[in-house]
Amino acid sequence: MAMIEVEDLHKRYGPVHALRGISFEVERGVLTGFLGPNGAGKSTTLRILAGFLGATEGRVRVSGFDLSTHRLEAAQKIGYMPETSPLYPEMKIEEYLRFRAELKGVGRSKRTEEVGRACELTRIADRRRMLIRDLSKGYRQRVGLADALLGRPPLLILDEPTAGFDPNQVQQVRALLDALREDHTIFLSTHILSEVEATCEEAVVIHEGRVVASGNIEALRQRKRAGVVEVTFHRGEGELKEAALDTWLTREHAIASARRRRTEGELETWRVTLGPGVDPSAIAALVARLVHAGAGIQAVEPLAASLEEVFADLTGGTPDDDDDDPEDEG
Amino acid sequence: MTGFWPILKRELFALFVTPLAWVVITGFLFIQGLHFYLVMSHYAVSMELGADAGPMQLFFGQTVFLYLPLLLLCPVLTMRLFAEERRSGTIEPLLTAPVTTPAVVFGKYLAVLVVYLAMWLPTLLYVKIVAGAGHVDGQVVAASYLAVIAVGAGYLAIGTMTSALTKSQLSAAILSAVTIIALFILGIGEYVLPEGSGKELCAYLSVWSQMNDFSRGVVDSRRLWLDLTIIVVPLFVTVRAVEAWRQEL
Ligand SMILES: Nc1ncnc2c1ncn2[C@@H]1O[C@H](COP(=O)(O)OP(=O)(O)O)[C@@H](O)[C@H]1O
Ligand SMILES: [Mg+2]
């Protein structure tokens, strides 16, 4: 039985149809990313999973408990961190976490240890006597994360856990997630693709209230972007030696664009995109043309799209696909 | 009722640590101190009041000083209960914890009720002072306190409800103040309406005559049923309102 089972879930906010029939499963012990642009419906879905909002239609089960009939049992299995980490400003971190631990049924004798552990893991132990109203956004987020860990629930549902952190802290959060994945099923949302690439094994991608892709990250990455190849070659001594290669390469109508990605000594790598609807055999023609012009071809690789591009394809956006994009270099 | 205790404790913490509870209690005691002083000086000069109208009876009945602070302080005590949690978003972690909605509502309600009782506690000193100066009828005192607790508990339940029905503390306070003042004013009907069922209804609903009765040591159980209704119905509505947010937030 999967940890989370969502079947044909709909949510309407008055006239706004935020979720339009989404279905997915999250397996036990797997760190799954819930990816989608802002407004896709991630927070809405997580709020329903956490039992905060009711579904308009559809079925949601957490650890086998149907949320419409067994919310309390499901809630006991979940550590939930809401998007903005709302907290009581008049409490100290420690007071707040003790309250939360008690609320989650952590026994009196275990409370101190449990709060201590959550503070250590989220690195707030040194501030535990600070008033929440005096905390920075990053620290509030950590308190929210510590709260989710209390009582060691088998499922962590985290809404944008790295938002509000600087890059250094993001690394810390990733390290924490890595440590937690041993004992917890984690379902985290993000609108940042590299986040999913860096931490998750599986992903569910949603866009405008619908699931547009789901599955293993590698499998998603392997979705080739049709008609894009990277050709690595040296120019040789022929007509290419001094040519403006971008115009030369796009001289044939089949080639929509060509851009240099890398240069290593003599070797240049060019990314070539075929025009829409062009038969892939055009690549063979291009290679033949290069060879004819005296180039020494070293490699022709159909491009394994970066997740970013898959994401952009799925959500109908354009990828931030410029030459110094670190995601593409690996 | 999973979650009832921690919620009660946290609410009390919030009421006393943000000085709201202290402000309300201080304000209340100031007004009641003044009230007690007036009663005592009145009693000292007009001996013709007779044996059946002791100072405690005068303190609890026949005077608006007793209710006026309640009409204003009860809404202030209850206004933040739910409205503030919704405004700040803390309602989300609260309702996603393994707690039942009735536990949330009763925990919060009982916290303000405890403050309310704490607010009345020092007035027992007045009883002691009067007892030191002469005879105090135990039944009058017991019935009077029963009445202020029953009436106040109803006002607090109404305030809890309006706090759940609105998103801002201010509108919660205004709405509950208007509701309990309206209830209070209904009682005036007893004196202005012609004989008939309308007059009887107003008399039944009148907090004013309840206080007069109880302050004479007369415990009318029909009144207590009314008070209980005014506690239970708003709390029930509150539970339903909180559950409704889950659908429409
Ligand atoms: N309380 C609400 N009332 C009305 N519309 C809402 C509410 N919450 C979210 N929405 C709408 O639902 C859609 C999905 O929002 P959300 O789940 O917050 O997306 P995400 O978390 O992916 O950014 C958005 O169009 C948003 O405007
Ligand atoms: Mg969101």
Coordinates of C-alpha atoms and ligand atoms in Angstrom, one line a residue:
Chain A
M1 CA 0.0 0.0 0.0
A2 CA 1.4 3.3 -1.0
M3 CA 1.9 6.1 1.6
I4 CA -0.2 8.6 -0.3
E5 CA -2.9 7.7 -2.7
V6 CA -4.7 10.5 -4.5
E7 CA -7.5 9.7 -6.9
D8 CA -9.2 12.1 -9.2
L9 CA -8.9 15.0 -6.7
H10 CA -10.7 18.2 -7.5
K11 CA -10.7 21.5 -5.5
R12 CA -12.8 24.5 -6.3
Y13 CA -12.4 27.9 -4.5
G14 CA -15.7 29.4 -5.5
P15 CA -15.2 30.0 -9.2
V16 CA -11.5 29.0 -9.2
H17 CA -11.1 25.4 -10.2
A18 CA -7.7 24.9 -8.6
L19 CA -7.3 21.1 -8.9
R20 CA -8.8 19.5 -11.9
G21 CA -8.7 15.8 -11.2
I22 CA -5.3 14.9 -10.1
S23 CA -4.2 11.3 -9.3
F24 CA -0.8 10.1 -8.1
E25 CA 0.8 7.8 -5.5
V26 CA 3.7 8.3 -3.3
E27 CA 5.5 5.1 -2.3
R28 CA 6.7 4.4 1.2
G29 CA 10.3 5.3 1.9
V30 CA 10.7 7.4 -1.3
L31 CA 11.5 11.1 -1.4
T32 CA 9.1 12.5 -3.9
G33 CA 9.1 16.0 -5.3
F34 CA 5.9 17.8 -6.1
L35 CA 6.9 20.2 -8.8
G36 CA 4.9 22.9 -10.6
P37 CA 5.0 26.6 -11.3
N38 CA 3.5 29.1 -8.9
G39 CA -0.3 28.7 -8.8
A40 CA -0.2 25.2 -10.2
G41 CA -2.1 23.9 -7.1
K42 CA 0.8 22.4 -5.0
S43 CA -0.2 24.1 -1.7
T44 CA -3.8 23.3 -2.3
T45 CA -3.0 19.6 -2.7
L46 CA -0.7 19.5 0.3
R47 CA -3.3 21.2 2.4
I48 CA -5.8 18.6 1.4
L49 CA -3.3 15.8 2.2
A50 CA -2.6 17.3 5.6
G51 CA -6.3 17.5 6.3
F52 CA -6.5 21.2 6.5
L53 CA -8.8 21.6 3.5
G54 CA -11.5 19.3 2.3
A55 CA -11.5 18.0 -1.3
T56 CA -14.4 19.1 -3.5
E57 CA -14.3 15.7 -5.2
G58 CA -12.0 12.7 -5.2
R59 CA -10.4 10.4 -2.8
V60 CA -7.3 10.9 -0.7
R61 CA -5.7 8.2 1.5
V62 CA -2.7 8.6 3.7
S63 CA -1.1 5.4 5.1
G64 CA -4.3 3.7 4.1
F65 CA -6.6 6.0 6.0
D66 CA -9.3 7.8 3.9
L67 CA -9.1 11.4 4.9
S68 CA -12.8 12.0 4.6
T69 CA -13.5 9.5 7.3
H70 CA -10.3 9.0 9.3
R71 CA -8.6 12.3 9.3
L72 CA -7.4 12.0 12.9
E73 CA -5.6 8.6 12.2
A74 CA -4.1 10.0 9.1
A75 CA -3.0 13.2 10.9
Q76 CA -1.1 11.1 13.4
K77 CA 1.1 9.7 10.5
I78 CA 1.9 13.2 9.1
G79 CA 4.4 15.8 9.9
Y80 CA 3.2 18.8 7.9
M81 CA 5.1 22.1 7.3
P82 CA 2.8 24.8 5.8
E83 CA 4.2 27.1 3.2
T84 CA 4.6 30.2 5.3
S85 CA 5.4 28.5 8.7
P86 CA 2.8 30.5 10.6
L87 CA 3.7 30.5 14.3
Y88 CA 2.6 32.1 17.6
P89 CA 4.8 35.2 18.0
E90 CA 4.4 35.5 21.8
M91 CA 5.9 32.1 22.4
K92 CA 9.6 31.0 22.7
I93 CA 10.7 28.4 20.2
E94 CA 11.0 25.8 23.0
E95 CA 7.6 26.6 24.4
Y96 CA 6.0 26.4 21.0
L97 CA 7.7 23.1 20.2
R98 CA 6.7 21.6 23.5
F99 CA 3.1 22.7 22.9
R100 CA 3.2 21.1 19.4
A101 CA 4.7 17.9 20.8
E102 CA 2.0 17.6 23.4
L103 CA -0.6 18.3 20.7
K104 CA 0.8 15.5 18.7
G105 CA 0.5 13.1 21.6
V106 CA 4.2 12.9 22.5
G107 CA 4.2 11.8 26.1
R108 CA 5.4 14.1 28.9
S109 CA 8.5 12.0 29.6
K110 CA 9.6 12.0 25.9
R111 CA 8.8 15.7 25.2
T112 CA 12.1 17.2 26.2
E113 CA 14.1 14.7 24.3
E114 CA 11.9 15.0 21.2
V115 CA 12.0 18.8 21.2
G116 CA 15.8 18.6 21.7
R117 CA 16.2 16.3 18.8
A118 CA 14.1 18.4 16.4
C119 CA 16.1 21.5 17.4
E120 CA 19.4 19.8 16.8
L121 CA 18.4 18.5 13.4
T122 CA 17.1 21.8 12.3
R123 CA 20.0 23.7 13.9
I124 CA 17.9 26.0 16.2
A125 CA 19.1 24.5 19.5
D126 CA 21.1 27.7 20.3
R127 CA 18.0 29.9 19.8
R128 CA 15.4 27.8 21.6
R129 CA 14.8 30.4 24.2
M130 CA 14.2 33.2 21.7
L131 CA 10.8 34.7 21.2
I132 CA 9.3 33.6 17.8
R133 CA 8.4 37.2 17.0
D134 CA 12.2 38.1 17.0
L135 CA 13.1 35.4 14.5
S136 CA 14.2 35.9 10.9
K137 CA 12.2 34.3 8.1
G138 CA 14.8 31.5 7.8
Y139 CA 14.6 30.6 11.5
R140 CA 10.8 30.6 11.4
Q141 CA 11.0 28.2 8.6
R142 CA 13.3 26.0 10.6
V143 CA 10.9 26.0 13.5
G144 CA 8.2 24.9 11.1
L145 CA 10.5 22.1 10.0
A146 CA 11.3 21.1 13.6
D147 CA 7.6 21.0 14.3
A148 CA 7.0 18.6 11.4
L149 CA 9.6 16.3 12.8
L150 CA 8.1 16.1 16.3
G151 CA 6.8 12.6 17.2
R152 CA 8.7 11.1 14.3
P153 CA 5.8 10.7 11.9
P154 CA 6.4 8.2 9.1
L155 CA 5.3 10.8 6.4
L156 CA 6.7 14.3 6.1
I157 CA 4.7 16.7 3.9
L158 CA 6.8 19.9 3.3
D159 CA 5.5 22.9 1.4
E160 CA 8.4 24.6 -0.3
P161 CA 10.9 23.6 2.5
T162 CA 13.8 25.5 0.9
A163 CA 12.0 28.8 0.1
G164 CA 13.2 31.6 2.3
F165 CA 16.7 30.2 2.8
D166 CA 20.0 31.5 1.4
P167 CA 22.0 29.1 -0.8
N168 CA 24.1 28.0 2.2
Q169 CA 21.1 27.1 4.3
V170 CA 19.5 25.4 1.3
Q171 CA 22.5 23.0 1.4
Q172 CA 21.8 22.4 5.1
V173 CA 18.2 21.6 4.4
R174 CA 19.1 19.2 1.6
A175 CA 21.6 17.5 3.9
L176 CA 18.8 17.2 6.5
L177 CA 16.4 15.8 4.0
D178 CA 19.1 13.3 3.1
A179 CA 19.4 12.2 6.7
L180 CA 15.7 12.0 7.1
R181 CA 14.9 9.9 4.1
E182 CA 16.2 6.9 5.9
D183 CA 13.3 6.8 8.3
H184 CA 10.6 8.9 6.6
T185 CA 8.6 9.1 3.4
I186 CA 9.0 12.7 2.3
F187 CA 6.7 14.5 -0.1
L188 CA 7.9 18.1 -0.7
S189 CA 6.7 20.7 -3.1
T190 CA 8.8 23.2 -4.9
H191 CA 8.6 25.4 -8.0
I192 CA 12.4 25.1 -8.4
L193 CA 13.4 22.4 -10.7
S194 CA 17.0 22.0 -9.5
E195 CA 15.6 21.3 -6.1
V196 CA 13.9 18.2 -7.3
E197 CA 17.0 17.2 -9.3
A198 CA 19.2 17.6 -6.3
T199 CA 17.1 15.8 -3.7
C200 CA 14.3 13.6 -5.0
E201 CA 14.0 10.1 -6.4
E202 CA 10.6 10.6 -7.9
A203 CA 8.6 13.5 -9.0
V204 CA 5.0 14.5 -9.7
V205 CA 4.8 17.4 -12.0
I206 CA 1.6 19.5 -11.9
H207 CA 0.5 22.4 -14.0
E208 CA -2.8 24.3 -13.9
G209 CA -4.4 21.8 -11.5
R210 CA -3.4 18.7 -13.6
V211 CA -0.7 16.1 -13.3
V212 CA 1.4 16.4 -16.4
A213 CA 4.1 13.9 -15.6
S214 CA 5.1 11.6 -12.8
G215 CA 7.7 9.0 -12.1
N216 CA 11.3 8.4 -11.5
I217 CA 13.6 11.5 -12.0
E218 CA 15.9 9.6 -14.3
A219 CA 13.0 8.4 -16.4
L220 CA 11.8 12.0 -16.7
R221 CA 15.2 13.2 -17.6
Q222 CA 15.5 10.5 -20.3
R223 CA 12.5 12.0 -22.1
K224 CA 14.5 13.2 -25.0
R225 CA 13.7 16.6 -26.4
A226 CA 12.7 15.7 -29.9
G227 CA 15.1 17.0 -32.6
V228 CA 17.9 18.4 -30.4
V229 CA 21.4 17.0 -30.8
E230 CA 24.8 18.1 -29.7
V231 CA 27.5 17.7 -32.3
T232 CA 31.1 17.7 -31.2
F233 CA 33.8 18.2 -33.9
H234 CA 36.9 20.0 -34.9
R235 CA 36.7 22.3 -37.9
G236 CA 39.5 20.8 -39.9
E237 CA 41.4 22.8 -42.5
G238 CA 38.6 23.2 -45.0
E239 CA 35.9 25.8 -45.6
L240 CA 34.8 25.7 -41.9
K241 CA 38.1 27.0 -40.6
E242 CA 37.1 30.7 -40.6
A243 CA 33.4 30.3 -41.1
A244 CA 30.7 31.8 -39.0
L245 CA 29.3 28.4 -38.0
D246 CA 25.9 29.5 -36.7
T247 CA 24.9 30.8 -40.1
W248 CA 26.7 28.0 -41.9
L249 CA 24.8 25.4 -39.8
T250 CA 21.4 27.0 -40.2
R251 CA 21.8 27.5 -43.9
E252 CA 19.6 24.4 -44.5
H253 CA 16.0 25.1 -43.6
A254 CA 15.7 21.9 -41.6
I255 CA 18.0 23.4 -38.9
A256 CA 16.1 25.9 -36.8
S257 CA 19.0 27.0 -34.6
A258 CA 22.6 26.3 -33.7
R259 CA 24.5 27.5 -30.8
R260 CA 28.0 26.8 -29.5
R261 CA 27.8 25.2 -26.0
R262 CA 31.5 24.4 -25.3
T263 CA 35.0 24.7 -26.7
E264 CA 37.8 22.5 -25.6
G265 CA 41.0 23.2 -27.5
E266 CA 40.1 22.4 -31.1
L267 CA 36.9 20.7 -30.2
E268 CA 33.7 22.6 -30.3
T269 CA 30.3 21.4 -29.2
W270 CA 27.3 22.8 -31.0
R271 CA 23.7 22.3 -30.0
V272 CA 21.6 22.0 -33.1
T273 CA 17.8 22.2 -33.0
L274 CA 15.7 20.9 -35.9
G275 CA 12.7 22.9 -37.1
P276 CA 9.3 21.8 -35.9
G277 CA 8.1 18.7 -37.7
V278 CA 11.4 18.1 -39.4
D279 CA 12.3 14.4 -40.0
P280 CA 15.2 13.3 -37.7
S281 CA 17.0 12.1 -40.8
A282 CA 18.0 15.7 -41.3
I283 CA 20.6 15.1 -38.6
A284 CA 22.3 12.5 -40.8
A285 CA 22.2 15.0 -43.6
L286 CA 23.8 17.6 -41.4
V287 CA 26.6 15.3 -40.3
A288 CA 27.3 14.4 -43.9
R289 CA 27.5 18.1 -44.8
L290 CA 29.9 18.7 -41.9
V291 CA 32.1 15.8 -43.0
H292 CA 32.0 17.0 -46.6
A293 CA 33.2 20.4 -45.4
G294 CA 36.2 18.8 -43.8
A295 CA 35.1 18.7 -40.1
G296 CA 36.3 15.9 -37.9
I297 CA 33.2 14.6 -36.1
Q298 CA 33.9 13.3 -32.6
A299 CA 30.4 12.8 -31.3
V300 CA 26.7 13.2 -32.2
E301 CA 24.5 12.9 -29.2
P302 CA 20.8 13.2 -29.0
L303 CA 20.3 15.5 -26.1
A304 CA 19.0 14.0 -22.9
A305 CA 17.0 17.0 -21.9
S306 CA 17.6 18.6 -18.6
L307 CA 14.7 18.3 -16.3
E308 CA 14.3 22.0 -16.8
E309 CA 13.5 21.5 -20.5
V310 CA 11.2 18.6 -19.8
F311 CA 9.5 20.8 -17.3
A312 CA 9.2 23.6 -19.7
D313 CA 7.8 21.3 -22.4
L314 CA 5.3 19.9 -20.0
T315 CA 4.1 23.2 -18.6
G316 CA 4.2 25.1 -21.9
G317 CA 6.8 27.6 -20.7
T318 CA 10.2 28.4 -22.2
P319 CA 13.2 27.0 -20.4
D320 CA 15.8 29.4 -19.0
D321 CA 18.1 27.8 -21.4
D322 CA 21.1 30.0 -21.8
D323 CA 24.7 29.1 -22.3
D324 CA 25.9 29.6 -18.8
D325 CA 23.2 27.6 -17.3
P326 CA 25.0 25.2 -14.8
E327 CA 22.2 22.6 -15.1
D328 CA 23.1 21.9 -18.7
E329 CA 26.8 21.6 -18.3
G330 CA 27.0 18.3 -16.5
Chain B
M1 CA -11.4 15.4 22.7
T2 CA -7.9 14.8 21.6
G3 CA -5.8 17.9 22.0
F4 CA -8.1 19.7 24.5
W5 CA -5.5 20.1 27.3
P6 CA -2.6 21.5 25.3
I7 CA -4.9 23.9 23.6
L8 CA -6.4 25.1 26.9
K9 CA -3.0 25.6 28.3
R10 CA -1.7 27.5 25.3
E11 CA -4.7 29.8 25.2
L12 CA -4.2 30.6 28.9
F13 CA -0.6 31.2 28.2
A14 CA -1.4 33.5 25.3
L15 CA -4.1 35.4 27.3
F16 CA -1.8 36.1 30.2
V17 CA 1.5 36.6 28.4
T18 CA 0.0 39.1 25.9
P19 CA -1.3 41.3 28.6
L20 CA -4.9 41.0 27.4
A21 CA -6.1 39.0 30.4
W22 CA -4.4 41.4 32.8
V23 CA -5.8 44.4 31.1
V24 CA -9.3 43.0 31.2
I25 CA -9.0 41.9 34.8
T26 CA -7.6 45.2 35.9
G27 CA -10.3 47.1 34.1
F28 CA -13.0 45.0 35.5
L29 CA -11.7 45.2 39.1
F30 CA -11.4 48.9 38.8
I31 CA -15.0 49.3 37.8
Q32 CA -16.2 46.8 40.3
G33 CA -14.2 48.5 43.1
L34 CA -15.9 51.7 42.2
H35 CA -19.2 50.0 42.1
F36 CA -18.6 48.4 45.5
Y37 CA -17.6 51.7 46.9
L38 CA -20.8 53.3 45.7
V39 CA -23.0 50.5 47.0
M40 CA -21.3 50.7 50.4
S41 CA -21.6 54.5 50.7
H42 CA -25.2 54.3 49.5
Y43 CA -25.9 51.6 52.1
A44 CA -24.2 53.6 54.8
V45 CA -26.5 56.6 54.4
S46 CA -29.8 55.0 53.5
M47 CA -30.7 52.6 56.2
E48 CA -34.3 52.5 55.0
L49 CA -33.3 49.8 52.5
G50 CA -34.5 47.2 54.9
A51 CA -33.4 43.8 55.9
D52 CA -34.2 42.1 52.6
A53 CA -31.8 44.2 50.6
G54 CA -28.4 43.7 51.9
P55 CA -25.3 45.2 50.3
M56 CA -24.5 42.0 48.4
Q57 CA -28.0 42.0 46.8
L58 CA -27.5 45.6 45.9
F59 CA -24.1 44.8 44.4
F60 CA -25.4 42.0 42.2
G61 CA -28.9 43.3 41.4
Q62 CA -30.6 46.6 40.6
T63 CA -27.6 48.1 38.9
V64 CA -26.1 48.4 35.5
F65 CA -22.6 48.6 36.9
L66 CA -22.6 44.9 37.0
Y67 CA -23.3 44.2 33.4
L68 CA -21.8 47.2 31.6
P69 CA -18.3 45.8 32.0
L70 CA -19.4 42.4 31.0
L71 CA -21.0 43.7 27.8
L72 CA -17.6 45.1 26.8
L73 CA -15.1 42.9 28.4
C74 CA -16.4 39.6 27.3
P75 CA -16.1 40.5 23.6
V76 CA -12.6 41.7 24.2
L77 CA -11.6 38.5 25.9
T78 CA -13.0 36.3 23.1
M79 CA -12.2 38.4 20.0
R80 CA -8.8 36.9 19.2
L81 CA -9.6 33.2 19.8
F82 CA -10.2 32.2 16.2
A83 CA -10.0 35.5 14.2
E84 CA -6.3 36.0 15.1
E85 CA -5.4 32.4 14.2
R86 CA -7.0 32.8 10.8
R87 CA -5.5 36.2 10.2
S88 CA -2.0 35.0 11.0
G89 CA -2.4 31.5 9.5
T90 CA -1.6 29.6 12.7
I91 CA -4.9 27.9 12.3
E92 CA -3.3 25.7 9.6
P93 CA -0.8 23.9 11.9
L94 CA -3.4 23.8 14.6
L95 CA -6.0 22.1 12.5
T96 CA -3.6 19.7 10.8
A97 CA -2.4 18.4 14.2
P98 CA -4.2 15.3 15.4
V99 CA -6.9 17.2 17.2
T100 CA -10.7 17.2 17.0
T101 CA -12.6 20.3 16.2
P102 CA -14.7 20.2 19.5
A103 CA -11.4 19.9 21.4
V104 CA -10.1 23.1 19.7
V105 CA -13.3 25.0 20.4
F106 CA -13.8 23.8 24.0
G107 CA -10.1 24.3 24.8
K108 CA -10.2 27.9 23.6
Y109 CA -13.6 28.6 25.2
L110 CA -12.6 27.1 28.6
A111 CA -9.5 29.3 28.6
V112 CA -11.5 32.5 28.4
L113 CA -13.9 31.1 30.9
V114 CA -11.0 30.6 33.3
V115 CA -9.9 34.2 32.8
Y116 CA -13.5 35.2 33.5
L117 CA -13.6 33.3 36.7
A118 CA -10.2 34.7 37.7
M119 CA -11.7 38.2 37.0
W120 CA -14.5 37.6 39.6
L121 CA -12.3 35.8 42.1
P122 CA -11.1 39.0 43.9
T123 CA -14.6 40.2 44.4
L124 CA -15.0 37.5 47.0
L125 CA -13.0 40.0 49.1
Y126 CA -16.0 42.3 49.0
V127 CA -18.1 39.5 50.4
K128 CA -15.6 39.1 53.2
I129 CA -15.6 42.8 53.9
V130 CA -19.4 42.9 54.1
A131 CA -19.4 39.7 56.2
G132 CA -17.0 41.4 58.6
A133 CA -19.3 44.3 59.0
G134 CA -22.5 42.3 59.5
H135 CA -24.6 39.5 58.3
V136 CA -24.2 38.0 54.8
D137 CA -26.8 35.6 53.4
G138 CA -24.9 32.6 52.0
Q139 CA -27.6 31.7 49.6
V140 CA -27.7 35.3 48.1
V141 CA -24.0 35.2 47.5
A142 CA -24.0 31.7 46.0
A143 CA -27.0 32.4 43.8
S144 CA -25.5 35.7 42.7
Y145 CA -22.2 34.2 41.7
L146 CA -24.0 31.4 39.9
A147 CA -25.9 34.0 37.9
V148 CA -22.8 36.0 36.9
I149 CA -21.0 32.9 35.9
A150 CA -23.9 31.5 33.9
V151 CA -24.6 34.8 32.2
G152 CA -20.9 35.5 31.5
A153 CA -20.4 31.9 30.2
G154 CA -23.1 32.6 27.6
Y155 CA -21.5 35.9 26.6
L156 CA -18.2 34.2 26.2
A157 CA -19.7 31.5 24.1
I158 CA -21.3 34.1 21.8
G159 CA -17.9 35.8 21.6
T160 CA -16.2 32.6 20.7
M161 CA -18.7 32.1 17.9
T162 CA -18.3 35.5 16.4
S163 CA -14.5 35.1 16.5
A164 CA -15.0 32.0 14.4
L165 CA -17.4 33.7 12.0
T166 CA -15.2 36.7 11.2
K167 CA -11.6 37.2 10.1
S168 CA -10.6 40.2 12.1
Q169 CA -10.5 40.6 15.9
L170 CA -12.2 44.0 15.6
S171 CA -15.3 42.7 13.7
A172 CA -15.4 39.7 16.1
A173 CA -15.5 42.0 19.1
I174 CA -18.1 44.4 17.5
L175 CA -20.3 41.5 16.4
S176 CA -20.4 39.9 19.8
A177 CA -20.8 43.2 21.7
V178 CA -23.8 44.0 19.4
T179 CA -25.3 40.5 20.0
I180 CA -25.0 40.5 23.7
I181 CA -26.2 44.2 24.0
A182 CA -29.1 43.2 21.8
L183 CA -29.9 40.3 24.2
F184 CA -29.6 42.7 27.1
I185 CA -31.9 45.3 25.5
L186 CA -34.5 42.6 24.8
G187 CA -35.0 42.5 28.5
I188 CA -36.2 46.1 28.5
G189 CA -39.3 44.8 26.6
E190 CA -40.5 43.5 29.9
Y191 CA -41.0 47.1 31.0
V192 CA -42.2 48.7 27.8
L193 CA -44.3 46.1 26.0
P194 CA -48.1 45.7 26.8
E195 CA -49.2 42.6 28.6
G196 CA -48.9 39.5 26.4
S197 CA -46.6 36.8 25.2
G198 CA -44.1 39.4 23.9
K199 CA -43.7 40.9 27.3
E200 CA -43.4 37.4 28.8
L201 CA -40.8 36.4 26.4
C202 CA -38.8 39.5 27.0
A203 CA -39.1 38.9 30.8
Y204 CA -37.8 35.4 30.3
L205 CA -34.9 36.5 28.2
S206 CA -34.0 39.5 30.5
V207 CA -30.6 39.2 32.1
W208 CA -31.7 42.1 34.2
S209 CA -34.5 40.3 35.9
Q210 CA -32.3 37.2 36.2
M211 CA -29.8 39.1 38.1
N212 CA -32.5 40.6 40.3
D213 CA -34.0 37.2 41.0
F214 CA -30.7 35.5 41.7
S215 CA -29.4 38.4 43.8
R216 CA -32.4 37.8 46.1
G217 CA -31.2 34.2 46.4
V218 CA -34.0 32.9 44.1
V219 CA -32.6 30.3 41.7
D220 CA -34.9 29.8 38.8
S221 CA -34.0 26.7 36.9
R222 CA -35.7 27.9 33.7
R223 CA -33.2 30.7 33.7
L224 CA -30.4 28.3 34.1
W225 CA -31.7 26.3 31.1
L226 CA -31.8 29.5 29.1
D227 CA -28.2 30.3 30.1
L228 CA -27.1 26.8 29.2
T229 CA -28.8 27.2 25.8
I230 CA -26.9 30.4 25.2
I231 CA -23.7 28.5 26.0
V232 CA -24.3 25.4 24.0
V233 CA -25.8 26.8 20.8
P234 CA -23.0 29.3 20.0
L235 CA -20.4 26.7 20.8
F236 CA -22.1 24.2 18.5
V237 CA -22.2 26.8 15.8
T238 CA -18.5 27.5 16.4
V239 CA -17.7 23.8 15.9
R240 CA -19.6 23.8 12.6
A241 CA -18.0 27.0 11.5
V242 CA -14.5 25.7 12.0
E243 CA -15.4 22.5 10.2
A244 CA -16.8 24.6 7.4
W245 CA -13.5 26.5 6.9
R246 CA -12.0 23.2 5.8
Q247 CA -14.3 23.3 2.8
E248 CA -14.1 27.1 2.1
L249 CA -11.0 28.8 3.2
Ligands
LIG1 N1 -8.0 30.4 -0.4 C1 -8.1 30.5 -1.8 N2 -9.1 31.1 -2.3 C2 -9.2 31.2 -3.7 N3 -8.3 30.8 -4.5 C3 -7.2 30.2 -4.1 C4 -7.0 30.0 -2.6 N4 -5.9 29.4 -2.4 C5 -5.3 29.1 -3.7 N5 -6.1 29.6 -4.6 C6 -5.9 29.6 -6.1 O1 -5.7 28.2 -6.4 C7 -4.7 28.1 -7.4 C8 -3.6 27.2 -6.8 O2 -2.9 27.8 -5.7 P1 -1.8 27.1 -4.9 O3 -2.3 25.7 -4.5 O4 -1.5 28.0 -3.7 O5 -0.6 26.9 -5.9 P2 0.9 26.7 -5.7 O6 1.1 26.3 -4.3 O7 1.3 25.6 -6.6 O8 1.6 28.0 -6.0 C9 -4.2 29.5 -7.6 O9 -4.8 29.9 -8.8 C10 -4.6 30.3 -6.5 O10 -4.9 31.6 -6.8
MG2 MG 2.3 27.1 -2.8

